[in-house]
């Protein structure tokens, strides 16, 4: 039987964790702005700007401490153009924007994880 | 080669096999309810490997049952049939290979207008299709 032991003389994990938190928060903030921008471009692209309310109330909200964020809108009727109605075909905006931004977010997180 | 029509064709064929009568985009006025609609919700992203070989693209389709109703019960059987026909499926269509078709999440929407209520029930299906 072979026995071994490890002696920790220096612990860099707390320092690395602190640095990582900041980088992840920055990456998440960039993604929130990116998604807001892509959604707004999508609203214009599909012409869903009758009143401008959807476009003007779409806003990213970044919560750095929680490494979280979202993009919200102040109107409820965005679902009708985005998902279609009984009489109108859909003009999707949100899902295409998410699909565009997701790989960019993964790259940002991968970059943040590098020492 | 464009993968989107191949992906939609796969979904259409699977739904027809299940005894449903799907429509692309919207259904004509007067269509018997509940009816089924297929729409491209997102074109997705391409997956490339060495040599710029495009392995697949992964469009997201919204497939839903629609009816003028104030009860989800009117739509449940059709929505269930959609999911049975599409979730965790693969196969081939003319000019394309469907590597995978899986539901990403369920979908429900209540549409109110002019005192009339329509309900939409179905799911988002991610299709990995090569052509």
Short mmCIF file of C-alpha atoms in Angstrom, two decimals:
data_model
loop_
_atom_site.label_atom_id
_atom_site.label_comp_id
_atom_site.label_asym_id
_atom_site.label_seq_id
_atom_site.Cartn_x
_atom_site.Cartn_y
_atom_site.Cartn_z
CA UNK A 1 0.00 0.00 0.00
CA UNK A 2 1.24 3.46 -0.89
CA UNK A 3 0.36 6.32 1.40
CA UNK A 4 0.78 10.00 0.65
CA UNK A 5 0.03 13.37 2.13
CA UNK A 6 -0.41 16.92 0.85
CA UNK A 7 0.62 19.96 2.82
CA UNK A 8 -0.90 23.28 1.76
CA UNK A 9 1.58 26.06 2.30
CA UNK A 10 -0.17 28.76 0.33
CA UNK A 11 -3.87 29.08 -0.50
CA UNK A 12 -4.61 31.24 -3.54
CA UNK A 13 -8.21 30.14 -3.93
CA UNK A 14 -9.78 33.06 -2.01
CA UNK A 15 -7.85 35.54 -4.15
CA UNK A 16 -8.76 33.73 -7.37
CA UNK A 17 -12.41 33.55 -6.31
CA UNK A 18 -12.49 37.30 -5.64
CA UNK A 19 -10.97 38.07 -9.04
CA UNK A 20 -13.36 35.66 -10.76
CA UNK A 21 -16.42 37.26 -9.18
CA UNK A 22 -15.54 40.62 -10.68
CA UNK A 23 -14.80 39.16 -14.10
CA UNK A 24 -18.02 37.15 -14.16
CA UNK A 25 -20.00 40.22 -13.09
CA UNK A 26 -18.42 42.23 -15.91
CA UNK A 27 -19.16 39.49 -18.44
CA UNK A 28 -22.76 39.25 -17.30
CA UNK A 29 -23.15 43.03 -17.55
CA UNK A 30 -21.85 42.98 -21.12
CA UNK A 31 -24.29 40.21 -22.00
CA UNK A 32 -27.26 42.10 -20.55
CA UNK A 33 -26.43 45.14 -22.67
CA UNK A 34 -25.79 42.92 -25.68
CA UNK A 35 -29.18 41.22 -25.32
CA UNK A 36 -30.98 44.54 -24.85
CA UNK A 37 -29.34 45.83 -28.03
CA UNK A 38 -30.18 42.71 -30.06
CA UNK A 39 -33.82 42.76 -28.93
CA UNK A 40 -34.15 46.44 -29.83
CA UNK A 41 -32.59 45.83 -33.24
CA UNK A 42 -35.01 42.94 -33.71
CA UNK A 43 -38.05 45.07 -32.85
CA UNK A 44 -36.99 47.57 -35.51
CA UNK A 45 -36.11 44.84 -38.01
CA UNK A 46 -39.55 43.17 -37.85
CA UNK A 47 -41.33 46.53 -37.80
CA UNK A 48 -43.05 46.03 -34.42
CA UNK A 49 -42.90 49.74 -33.65
CA UNK A 50 -46.52 50.91 -34.04
CA UNK A 51 -46.41 52.96 -30.84
CA UNK A 52 -42.76 52.50 -29.98
CA UNK A 53 -43.72 51.34 -26.49
CA UNK A 54 -42.08 47.92 -26.79
CA UNK A 55 -38.90 49.44 -28.17
CA UNK A 56 -38.75 52.33 -25.72
CA UNK A 57 -39.44 50.30 -22.58
CA UNK A 58 -37.05 47.45 -23.32
CA UNK A 59 -34.28 47.70 -20.78
CA UNK A 60 -31.48 45.56 -19.42
CA UNK A 61 -31.12 45.21 -15.68
CA UNK A 62 -27.76 44.05 -14.38
CA UNK A 63 -27.26 42.85 -10.81
CA UNK A 64 -23.47 42.50 -10.45
CA UNK A 65 -23.55 41.23 -6.88
CA UNK A 66 -25.74 38.32 -7.88
CA UNK A 67 -23.92 37.76 -11.20
CA UNK A 68 -27.34 38.01 -12.73
CA UNK A 69 -29.33 40.18 -15.06
CA UNK A 70 -32.36 40.30 -17.30
CA UNK A 71 -33.96 42.28 -20.05
CA UNK A 72 -37.52 43.37 -19.44
CA UNK A 73 -40.17 45.49 -21.11
CA UNK A 74 -42.97 47.63 -19.74
CA UNK A 75 -45.60 46.35 -22.15
CA UNK A 76 -47.56 43.11 -22.15
CA UNK A 77 -48.51 43.01 -25.82
CA UNK A 78 -45.00 42.09 -27.01
CA UNK A 79 -46.07 38.45 -26.96
CA UNK A 80 -48.48 38.98 -29.87
CA UNK A 81 -45.93 39.96 -32.51
CA UNK A 82 -43.28 37.71 -30.98
CA UNK A 83 -45.40 34.54 -30.89
CA UNK A 84 -48.15 35.31 -33.39
CA UNK A 85 -51.91 35.47 -32.88
CA UNK A 86 -54.85 33.53 -34.27
CA UNK A 87 -54.83 35.80 -37.31
CA UNK A 88 -51.30 37.23 -37.53
CA UNK A 89 -48.11 35.28 -38.15
CA UNK A 90 -45.31 35.70 -35.66
CA UNK A 91 -42.50 38.19 -36.12
CA UNK A 92 -40.07 36.71 -33.59
CA UNK A 93 -37.64 39.01 -31.83
CA UNK A 94 -36.75 37.59 -28.43
CA UNK A 95 -35.65 34.04 -29.24
CA UNK A 96 -33.48 35.08 -32.20
CA UNK A 97 -31.79 37.65 -29.95
CA UNK A 98 -31.16 35.03 -27.25
CA UNK A 99 -29.72 32.62 -29.81
CA UNK A 100 -27.38 35.33 -31.10
CA UNK A 101 -26.22 36.39 -27.64
CA UNK A 102 -25.85 32.99 -25.96
CA UNK A 103 -22.63 31.93 -27.75
CA UNK A 104 -21.16 35.38 -27.12
CA UNK A 105 -21.96 35.00 -23.43
CA UNK A 106 -20.29 31.60 -23.32
CA UNK A 107 -17.15 33.13 -24.86
CA UNK A 108 -17.19 35.96 -22.31
CA UNK A 109 -17.47 33.52 -19.43
CA UNK A 110 -14.70 31.33 -20.88
CA UNK A 111 -12.47 34.39 -21.19
CA UNK A 112 -13.28 35.41 -17.62
CA UNK A 113 -12.30 31.98 -16.34
CA UNK A 114 -8.81 32.25 -17.83
CA UNK A 115 -6.15 33.32 -15.34
CA UNK B 1 -28.36 24.38 -48.67
CA UNK B 2 -30.87 25.83 -46.29
CA UNK B 3 -31.79 23.74 -43.29
CA UNK B 4 -34.89 25.64 -42.14
CA UNK B 5 -37.39 24.16 -44.63
CA UNK B 6 -35.96 20.69 -43.94
CA UNK B 7 -36.51 21.16 -40.23
CA UNK B 8 -40.05 22.39 -40.75
CA UNK B 9 -40.74 19.53 -43.14
CA UNK B 10 -39.66 17.02 -40.50
CA UNK B 11 -42.02 18.57 -37.97
CA UNK B 12 -44.85 18.73 -40.50
CA UNK B 13 -44.43 15.07 -41.47
CA UNK B 14 -44.28 13.91 -37.85
CA UNK B 15 -47.47 15.80 -37.01
CA UNK B 16 -49.30 14.43 -40.06
CA UNK B 17 -48.26 10.92 -39.03
CA UNK B 18 -49.83 11.66 -35.65
CA UNK B 19 -53.11 12.51 -37.36
CA UNK B 20 -52.79 16.26 -36.96
CA UNK B 21 -53.21 18.86 -39.72
CA UNK B 22 -50.50 21.47 -39.20
CA UNK B 23 -50.32 24.86 -40.84
CA UNK B 24 -47.24 26.97 -41.45
CA UNK B 25 -47.35 30.43 -39.86
CA UNK B 26 -51.11 30.87 -39.55
CA UNK B 27 -54.18 28.82 -40.39
CA UNK B 28 -56.72 29.99 -42.98
CA UNK B 29 -59.89 31.60 -41.65
CA UNK B 30 -62.51 28.98 -40.86
CA UNK B 31 -60.06 26.18 -40.08
CA UNK B 32 -61.53 23.68 -37.65
CA UNK B 33 -60.28 24.28 -34.13
CA UNK B 34 -58.15 23.43 -32.38
CA UNK B 35 -55.65 23.70 -35.17
CA UNK B 36 -51.88 23.33 -35.16
CA UNK B 37 -49.41 25.98 -36.27
CA UNK B 38 -45.68 25.58 -36.94
CA UNK B 39 -43.46 28.64 -37.00
CA UNK B 40 -39.74 29.30 -37.06
CA UNK B 41 -39.12 31.05 -33.75
CA UNK B 42 -35.38 31.43 -34.28
CA UNK B 43 -33.03 30.38 -37.06
CA UNK B 44 -30.57 29.17 -34.41
CA UNK B 45 -26.84 28.89 -34.94
CA UNK B 46 -24.61 26.88 -37.24
CA UNK B 47 -22.15 24.35 -35.86
CA UNK B 48 -18.93 24.20 -37.84
CA UNK B 49 -16.10 21.72 -37.51
CA UNK B 50 -12.68 21.56 -39.16
CA UNK B 51 -12.60 22.79 -42.74
CA UNK B 52 -15.69 25.00 -42.40
CA UNK B 53 -17.79 21.85 -42.57
CA UNK B 54 -21.25 22.71 -41.34
CA UNK B 55 -22.42 19.81 -39.24
CA UNK B 56 -25.84 21.21 -38.45
CA UNK B 57 -27.86 24.28 -37.66
CA UNK B 58 -30.28 24.33 -34.75
CA UNK B 59 -33.43 26.32 -35.47
CA UNK B 60 -36.07 26.71 -32.79
CA UNK B 61 -39.67 26.02 -33.84
CA UNK B 62 -42.79 27.00 -31.95
CA UNK B 63 -45.46 24.36 -32.47
CA UNK B 64 -48.81 25.10 -30.88
CA UNK B 65 -52.46 24.24 -30.80
CA UNK B 66 -54.80 27.22 -31.14
CA UNK B 67 -58.51 27.59 -30.45
CA UNK B 68 -61.08 30.19 -29.51
CA UNK B 69 -61.72 28.98 -26.01
CA UNK B 70 -61.60 29.99 -22.38
CA UNK B 71 -60.36 26.59 -21.24
CA UNK B 72 -56.99 24.90 -21.57
CA UNK B 73 -58.85 21.60 -21.66
CA UNK B 74 -59.87 22.26 -25.25
CA UNK B 75 -56.21 22.25 -26.26
CA UNK B 76 -54.57 19.74 -23.95
CA UNK B 77 -55.06 16.61 -26.04
CA UNK B 78 -53.74 18.30 -29.19
CA UNK B 79 -50.75 19.80 -27.34
CA UNK B 80 -49.99 16.36 -25.87
CA UNK B 81 -50.16 14.82 -29.34
CA UNK B 82 -47.72 17.45 -30.62
CA UNK B 83 -45.23 16.63 -27.90
CA UNK B 84 -45.55 12.88 -28.37
CA UNK B 85 -44.92 13.32 -32.09
CA UNK B 86 -41.91 15.63 -31.77
CA UNK B 87 -40.00 15.27 -28.52
CA UNK B 88 -36.83 13.17 -28.63
CA UNK B 89 -37.19 12.33 -32.31
CA UNK B 90 -34.72 12.06 -35.16
CA UNK B 91 -34.86 10.99 -38.78
CA UNK B 92 -34.45 12.10 -42.34
CA UNK B 93 -36.32 14.23 -44.85
CA UNK B 94 -35.65 14.90 -48.48
CA UNK B 95 -32.35 16.77 -48.61
CA UNK B 96 -31.73 16.75 -44.88
CA UNK B 97 -30.92 14.80 -41.76
CA UNK B 98 -32.59 15.49 -38.44
CA UNK B 99 -30.07 14.63 -35.77
CA UNK B 100 -32.32 15.59 -32.90
CA UNK B 101 -35.65 17.21 -32.13
CA UNK B 102 -36.28 18.01 -28.48
CA UNK B 103 -38.62 20.30 -26.60
CA UNK B 104 -36.81 23.13 -24.82
CA UNK B 105 -39.82 24.39 -22.90
CA UNK B 106 -43.59 24.45 -22.98
CA UNK B 107 -45.55 27.38 -24.33
CA UNK B 108 -48.90 28.87 -23.39
CA UNK B 109 -50.46 32.21 -24.30
CA UNK B 110 -53.88 33.77 -23.83
CA UNK B 111 -54.85 36.20 -26.58
CA UNK B 112 -57.58 38.69 -25.78
CA UNK B 113 -59.07 41.08 -28.28
CA UNK B 114 -62.52 42.49 -29.03
CA UNK B 115 -64.14 40.39 -26.33
CA UNK B 116 -62.84 37.19 -27.92
CA UNK B 117 -60.34 34.91 -26.26
CA UNK B 118 -57.97 32.57 -28.04
CA UNK B 119 -55.61 30.23 -26.28
CA UNK B 120 -52.32 28.86 -27.60
CA UNK B 121 -50.69 25.77 -26.11
CA UNK B 122 -47.63 23.89 -27.30
CA UNK B 123 -43.88 23.97 -27.06
CA UNK B 124 -40.57 25.21 -28.40
CA UNK B 125 -38.72 22.48 -30.26
CA UNK B 126 -35.01 22.69 -31.02
CA UNK B 127 -34.16 20.82 -34.20
CA UNK B 128 -30.59 20.00 -35.13
CA UNK B 129 -30.69 19.60 -38.87
CA UNK B 130 -28.01 19.03 -41.45
CA UNK B 131 -28.49 19.51 -45.19
#
